[in-house]
PDB file of N, CA and C in Angstrom:
ATOM      1  N   PRO A  17      83.234 190.207  95.203  1.00  0.00           N
ATOM      2  CA  PRO A  17      84.111 190.786  94.191  1.00  0.00           C
ATOM      3  C   PRO A  17      85.579 190.494  94.506  1.00  0.00           C
ATOM      4  N   LEU A  18      86.359 190.343  93.461  1.00  0.00           N
ATOM      5  CA  LEU A  18      87.780 190.080  93.638  1.00  0.00           C
ATOM      6  C   LEU A  18      88.567 191.365  93.500  1.00  0.00           C
ATOM      7  N   SER A  19      89.557 191.536  94.330  1.00  0.00           N
ATOM      8  CA  SER A  19      90.436 192.685  94.262  1.00  0.00           C
ATOM      9  C   SER A  19      91.729 192.275  93.572  1.00  0.00           C
ATOM     10  N   LEU A  20      92.166 193.028  92.575  1.00  0.00           N
ATOM     11  CA  LEU A  20      93.361 192.684  91.809  1.00  0.00           C
ATOM     12  C   LEU A  20      94.364 193.831  91.830  1.00  0.00           C
ATOM     13  N   PRO A  21      94.941 194.154  92.984  1.00  0.00           N
ATOM     14  CA  PRO A  21      95.834 195.306  93.052  1.00  0.00           C
ATOM     15  C   PRO A  21      97.149 195.125  92.301  1.00  0.00           C
ATOM     16  N   LYS A  22      97.605 193.900  92.115  1.00  0.00           N
ATOM     17  CA  LYS A  22      98.877 193.660  91.449  1.00  0.00           C
ATOM     18  C   LYS A  22      98.689 192.624  90.350  1.00  0.00           C
ATOM     19  N   ALA A  23      97.697 192.845  89.508  1.00  0.00           N
ATOM     20  CA  ALA A  23      97.359 191.869  88.487  1.00  0.00           C
ATOM     21  C   ALA A  23      98.367 191.840  87.344  1.00  0.00           C
ATOM     22  N   LEU A  24      99.200 192.872  87.221  1.00  0.00           N
ATOM     23  CA  LEU A  24     100.173 192.937  86.144  1.00  0.00           C
ATOM     24  C   LEU A  24     101.477 193.515  86.669  1.00  0.00           C
ATOM     25  N   ARG A  25     102.567 192.798  86.373  1.00  0.00           N
ATOM     26  CA  ARG A  25     103.895 193.280  86.751  1.00  0.00           C
ATOM     27  C   ARG A  25     104.820 193.116  85.556  1.00  0.00           C
ATOM     28  N   VAL A  26     105.637 194.133  85.304  1.00  0.00           N
ATOM     29  CA  VAL A  26     106.585 194.086  84.195  1.00  0.00           C
ATOM     30  C   VAL A  26     107.966 194.416  84.737  1.00  0.00           C
ATOM     31  N   LYS A  27     108.930 193.583  84.405  1.00  0.00           N
ATOM     32  CA  LYS A  27     110.318 193.807  84.792  1.00  0.00           C
ATOM     33  C   LYS A  27     111.111 194.053  83.511  1.00  0.00           C
ATOM     34  N   LEU A  28     111.651 195.262  83.370  1.00  0.00           N
ATOM     35  CA  LEU A  28     112.420 195.611  82.183  1.00  0.00           C
ATOM     36  C   LEU A  28     113.907 195.529  82.466  1.00  0.00           C
ATOM     37  N   SER A  29     114.637 194.942  81.535  1.00  0.00           N
ATOM     38  CA  SER A  29     116.095 194.950  81.599  1.00  0.00           C
ATOM     39  C   SER A  29     116.586 195.701  80.364  1.00  0.00           C
ATOM     40  N   ALA A  30     117.867 195.708  80.144  1.00  0.00           N
ATOM     41  CA  ALA A  30     118.431 196.459  79.023  1.00  0.00           C
ATOM     42  C   ALA A  30     117.909 195.965  77.676  1.00  0.00           C
ATOM     43  N   ASP A  31     117.644 194.668  77.552  1.00  0.00           N
ATOM     44  CA  ASP A  31     117.283 194.147  76.237  1.00  0.00           C
ATOM     45  C   ASP A  31     116.001 193.320  76.194  1.00  0.00           C
ATOM     46  N   SER A  32     115.268 193.214  77.306  1.00  0.00           N
ATOM     47  CA  SER A  32     114.050 192.406  77.281  1.00  0.00           C
ATOM     48  C   SER A  32     113.121 192.756  78.443  1.00  0.00           C
ATOM     49  N   ALA A  33     111.947 192.173  78.393  1.00  0.00           N
ATOM     50  CA  ALA A  33     110.951 192.370  79.439  1.00  0.00           C
ATOM     51  C   ALA A  33     110.461 191.016  79.930  1.00  0.00           C
ATOM     52  N   GLU A  34     110.161 190.954  81.216  1.00  0.00           N
ATOM     53  CA  GLU A  34     109.494 189.801  81.814  1.00  0.00           C
ATOM     54  C   GLU A  34     108.150 190.289  82.329  1.00  0.00           C
ATOM     55  N   ILE A  35     107.109 189.554  82.021  1.00  0.00           N
ATOM     56  CA  ILE A  35     105.762 189.971  82.370  1.00  0.00           C
ATOM     57  C   ILE A  35     105.111 188.899  83.230  1.00  0.00           C
ATOM     58  N   GLU A  36     104.457 189.341  84.298  1.00  0.00           N
ATOM     59  CA  GLU A  36     103.663 188.450  85.150  1.00  0.00           C
ATOM     60  C   GLU A  36     102.259 189.019  85.199  1.00  0.00           C
ATOM     61  N   LEU A  37     101.250 188.174  84.969  1.00  0.00           N
ATOM     62  CA  LEU A  37      99.902 188.668  85.087  1.00  0.00           C
ATOM     63  C   LEU A  37      98.996 187.632  85.720  1.00  0.00           C
ATOM     64  N   GLU A  38      97.973 188.137  86.375  1.00  0.00           N
ATOM     65  CA  GLU A  38      96.988 187.302  87.037  1.00  0.00           C
ATOM     66  C   GLU A  38      95.679 187.459  86.286  1.00  0.00           C
ATOM     67  N   ILE A  39      95.017 186.336  86.040  1.00  0.00           N
ATOM     68  CA  ILE A  39      93.756 186.379  85.306  1.00  0.00           C
ATOM     69  C   ILE A  39      92.685 185.565  86.016  1.00  0.00           C
ATOM     70  N   ILE A  40      91.457 185.839  85.635  1.00  0.00           N
ATOM     71  CA  ILE A  40      90.308 185.047  86.065  1.00  0.00           C
ATOM     72  C   ILE A  40      89.762 184.409  84.801  1.00  0.00           C
ATOM     73  N   THR A  41      89.542 183.102  84.835  1.00  0.00           N
ATOM     74  CA  THR A  41      89.010 182.413  83.666  1.00  0.00           C
ATOM     75  C   THR A  41      87.591 181.941  83.947  1.00  0.00           C
ATOM     76  N   GLN A  42      86.899 181.584  82.897  1.00  0.00           N
ATOM     77  CA  GLN A  42      85.519 181.140  82.991  1.00  0.00           C
ATOM     78  C   GLN A  42      85.473 179.623  83.128  1.00  0.00           C
ATOM     79  N   ALA A  43      84.597 179.118  83.957  1.00  0.00           N
ATOM     80  CA  ALA A  43      84.404 177.677  84.079  1.00  0.00           C
ATOM     81  C   ALA A  43      83.984 177.109  82.726  1.00  0.00           C
ATOM     82  N   GLY A  44      84.419 175.897  82.443  1.00  0.00           N
ATOM     83  CA  GLY A  44      84.062 175.255  81.194  1.00  0.00           C
ATOM     84  C   GLY A  44      85.174 175.304  80.160  1.00  0.00           C
ATOM     85  N   TYR A  45      86.239 176.056  80.447  1.00  0.00           N
ATOM     86  CA  TYR A  45      87.395 176.127  79.557  1.00  0.00           C
ATOM     87  C   TYR A  45      88.569 175.441  80.235  1.00  0.00           C
ATOM     88  N   LYS A  46      89.465 174.886  79.451  1.00  0.00           N
ATOM     89  CA  LYS A  46      90.644 174.235  80.003  1.00  0.00           C
ATOM     90  C   LYS A  46      91.635 175.305  80.449  1.00  0.00           C
ATOM     91  N   ALA A  47      91.913 175.333  81.752  1.00  0.00           N
ATOM     92  CA  ALA A  47      92.749 176.390  82.333  1.00  0.00           C
ATOM     93  C   ALA A  47      94.124 176.462  81.666  1.00  0.00           C
ATOM     94  N   PHE A  48      94.740 175.325  81.405  1.00  0.00           N
ATOM     95  CA  PHE A  48      96.069 175.333  80.789  1.00  0.00           C
ATOM     96  C   PHE A  48      96.019 175.973  79.411  1.00  0.00           C
ATOM     97  N   GLU A  49      95.005 175.640  78.622  1.00  0.00           N
ATOM     98  CA  GLU A  49      94.889 176.193  77.273  1.00  0.00           C
ATOM     99  C   GLU A  49      94.622 177.692  77.304  1.00  0.00           C
ATOM    100  N   VAL A  50      93.807 178.135  78.246  1.00  0.00           N
ATOM    101  CA  VAL A  50      93.547 179.571  78.396  1.00  0.00           C
ATOM    102  C   VAL A  50      94.838 180.294  78.749  1.00  0.00           C
ATOM    103  N   ALA A  51      95.564 179.794  79.733  1.00  0.00           N
ATOM    104  CA  ALA A  51      96.812 180.429  80.166  1.00  0.00           C
ATOM    105  C   ALA A  51      97.828 180.460  79.034  1.00  0.00           C
ATOM    106  N   LYS A  52      97.947 179.382  78.284  1.00  0.00           N
ATOM    107  CA  LYS A  52      98.888 179.313  77.169  1.00  0.00           C
ATOM    108  C   LYS A  52      98.530 180.321  76.078  1.00  0.00           C
ATOM    109  N   ALA A  53      97.245 180.432  75.754  1.00  0.00           N
ATOM    110  CA  ALA A  53      96.800 181.389  74.735  1.00  0.00           C
ATOM    111  C   ALA A  53      97.059 182.827  75.179  1.00  0.00           C
ATOM    112  N   VAL A  54      96.783 183.125  76.440  1.00  0.00           N
ATOM    113  CA  VAL A  54      97.046 184.461  76.973  1.00  0.00           C
ATOM    114  C   VAL A  54      98.542 184.749  76.913  1.00  0.00           C
ATOM    115  N   GLN A  55      99.342 183.788  77.322  1.00  0.00           N
ATOM    116  CA  GLN A  55     100.806 183.931  77.316  1.00  0.00           C
ATOM    117  C   GLN A  55     101.307 184.273  75.911  1.00  0.00           C
ATOM    118  N   GLU A  56     100.873 183.519  74.925  1.00  0.00           N
ATOM    119  CA  GLU A  56     101.324 183.744  73.552  1.00  0.00           C
ATOM    120  C   GLU A  56     100.841 185.086  73.009  1.00  0.00           C
ATOM    121  N   HIS A  57      99.594 185.446  73.303  1.00  0.00           N
ATOM    122  CA  HIS A  57      99.032 186.700  72.805  1.00  0.00           C
ATOM    123  C   HIS A  57      99.730 187.908  73.431  1.00  0.00           C
ATOM    124  N   VAL A  58      99.953 187.857  74.732  1.00  0.00           N
ATOM    125  CA  VAL A  58     100.622 188.966  75.415  1.00  0.00           C
ATOM    126  C   VAL A  58     102.038 189.148  74.874  1.00  0.00           C
ATOM    127  N   LYS A  59     102.773 188.060  74.744  1.00  0.00           N
ATOM    128  CA  LYS A  59     104.145 188.147  74.244  1.00  0.00           C
ATOM    129  C   LYS A  59     104.178 188.756  72.846  1.00  0.00           C
ATOM    130  N   SER A  60     103.367 188.237  71.956  1.00  0.00           N
ATOM    131  CA  SER A  60     103.327 188.723  70.583  1.00  0.00           C
ATOM    132  C   SER A  60     102.904 190.191  70.518  1.00  0.00           C
ATOM    133  N   SER A  61     101.864 190.546  71.253  1.00  0.00           N
ATOM    134  CA  SER A  61     101.352 191.920  71.227  1.00  0.00           C
ATOM    135  C   SER A  61     102.368 192.922  71.749  1.00  0.00           C
ATOM    136  N   VAL A  62     102.989 192.612  72.874  1.00  0.00           N
ATOM    137  CA  VAL A  62     103.971 193.531  73.457  1.00  0.00           C
ATOM    138  C   VAL A  62     105.160 193.710  72.517  1.00  0.00           C
ATOM    139  N   GLN A  63     105.654 192.609  71.973  1.00  0.00           N
ATOM    140  CA  GLN A  63     106.802 192.699  71.064  1.00  0.00           C
ATOM    141  C   GLN A  63     106.444 193.498  69.810  1.00  0.00           C
ATOM    142  N   ASN A  64     105.261 193.268  69.245  1.00  0.00           N
ATOM    143  CA  ASN A  64     104.844 193.982  68.041  1.00  0.00           C
ATOM    144  C   ASN A  64     104.589 195.464  68.288  1.00  0.00           C
ATOM    145  N   MET A  65     104.010 195.805  69.425  1.00  0.00           N
ATOM    146  CA  MET A  65     103.667 197.203  69.705  1.00  0.00           C
ATOM    147  C   MET A  65     104.850 198.023  70.191  1.00  0.00           C
ATOM    148  N   THR A  66     105.791 197.379  70.876  1.00  0.00           N
ATOM    149  CA  THR A  66     106.875 198.152  71.496  1.00  0.00           C
ATOM    150  C   THR A  66     108.241 197.900  70.885  1.00  0.00           C
ATOM    151  N   GLY A  67     108.412 196.770  70.228  1.00  0.00           N
ATOM    152  CA  GLY A  67     109.729 196.413  69.717  1.00  0.00           C
ATOM    153  C   GLY A  67     110.651 195.850  70.784  1.00  0.00           C
ATOM    154  N   ILE A  68     110.144 195.692  71.990  1.00  0.00           N
ATOM    155  CA  ILE A  68     110.923 195.143  73.106  1.00  0.00           C
ATOM    156  C   ILE A  68     110.742 193.626  73.123  1.00  0.00           C
ATOM    157  N   ALA A  69     111.840 192.894  73.178  1.00  0.00           N
ATOM    158  CA  ALA A  69     111.767 191.437  73.262  1.00  0.00           C
ATOM    159  C   ALA A  69     111.178 191.032  74.612  1.00  0.00           C
ATOM    160  N   VAL A  70     110.309 190.061  74.594  1.00  0.00           N
ATOM    161  CA  VAL A  70     109.714 189.536  75.824  1.00  0.00           C
ATOM    162  C   VAL A  70     110.339 188.171  76.082  1.00  0.00           C
ATOM    163  N   SER A  71     111.063 188.060  77.181  1.00  0.00           N
ATOM    164  CA  SER A  71     111.759 186.811  77.486  1.00  0.00           C
ATOM    165  C   SER A  71     110.890 185.818  78.245  1.00  0.00           C
ATOM    166  N   LYS A  72     109.868 186.340  78.929  1.00  0.00           N
ATOM    167  CA  LYS A  72     109.057 185.455  79.763  1.00  0.00           C
ATOM    168  C   LYS A  72     107.702 186.095  80.010  1.00  0.00           C
ATOM    169  N   VAL A  73     106.646 185.277  79.953  1.00  0.00           N
ATOM    170  CA  VAL A  73     105.309 185.713  80.357  1.00  0.00           C
ATOM    171  C   VAL A  73     104.772 184.646  81.300  1.00  0.00           C
ATOM    172  N   ASN A  74     104.600 184.999  82.552  1.00  0.00           N
ATOM    173  CA  ASN A  74     104.035 184.081  83.543  1.00  0.00           C
ATOM    174  C   ASN A  74     102.570 184.441  83.750  1.00  0.00           C
ATOM    175  N   VAL A  75     101.695 183.471  83.555  1.00  0.00           N
ATOM    176  CA  VAL A  75     100.263 183.683  83.718  1.00  0.00           C
ATOM    177  C   VAL A  75      99.796 182.862  84.907  1.00  0.00           C
ATOM    178  N   LYS A  76      99.183 183.538  85.858  1.00  0.00           N
ATOM    179  CA  LYS A  76      98.667 182.866  87.053  1.00  0.00           C
ATOM    180  C   LYS A  76      97.143 182.993  87.052  1.00  0.00           C
ATOM    181  N   ILE A  77      96.464 181.857  87.073  1.00  0.00           N
ATOM    182  CA  ILE A  77      95.010 181.879  87.167  1.00  0.00           C
ATOM    183  C   ILE A  77      94.652 181.952  88.635  1.00  0.00           C
ATOM    184  N   ILE A  78      94.021 183.066  89.018  1.00  0.00           N
ATOM    185  CA  ILE A  78      93.730 183.280  90.437  1.00  0.00           C
ATOM    186  C   ILE A  78      92.306 182.891  90.821  1.00  0.00           C
ATOM    187  N   ALA A  79      91.457 182.695  89.813  1.00  0.00           N
ATOM    188  CA  ALA A  79      90.085 182.296  90.115  1.00  0.00           C
ATOM    189  C   ALA A  79      89.452 181.726  88.855  1.00  0.00           C
ATOM    190  N   ILE A  80      88.408 180.925  89.072  1.00  0.00           N
ATOM    191  CA  ILE A  80      87.608 180.423  87.974  1.00  0.00           C
ATOM    192  C   ILE A  80      86.171 180.863  88.247  1.00  0.00           C
ATOM    193  N   ARG A  81      85.664 181.692  87.351  1.00  0.00           N
ATOM    194  CA  ARG A  81      84.323 182.249  87.501  1.00  0.00           C
ATOM    195  C   ARG A  81      83.302 181.236  86.983  1.00  0.00           C
ATOM    196  N   THR A  82      82.258 181.021  87.743  1.00  0.00           N
ATOM    197  CA  THR A  82      81.272 180.020  87.353  1.00  0.00           C
ATOM    198  C   THR A  82      80.105 180.611  86.580  1.00  0.00           C
ATOM    199  N   LYS A  83      79.903 181.907  86.623  1.00  0.00           N
ATOM    200  CA  LYS A  83      78.803 182.545  85.858  1.00  0.00           C
ATOM    201  C   LYS A  83      79.292 183.747  85.156  1.00  0.00           C
TER     202      LYS A  83
END
């Protein structure tokens, strides 16, 4: 099992947020495309739900699950 104690970090400033998250992806998918889709979805969702501008979303793939 993988331990993810710091899988999500958010840095808030006066006018924006920076988000860093760690994910595990499934084998058989293109890692870059998965990370890009997650990045876009997180940015859009956070901005729509909170009204806070998101200046950066860093996605780190920490593992690729084979099953």
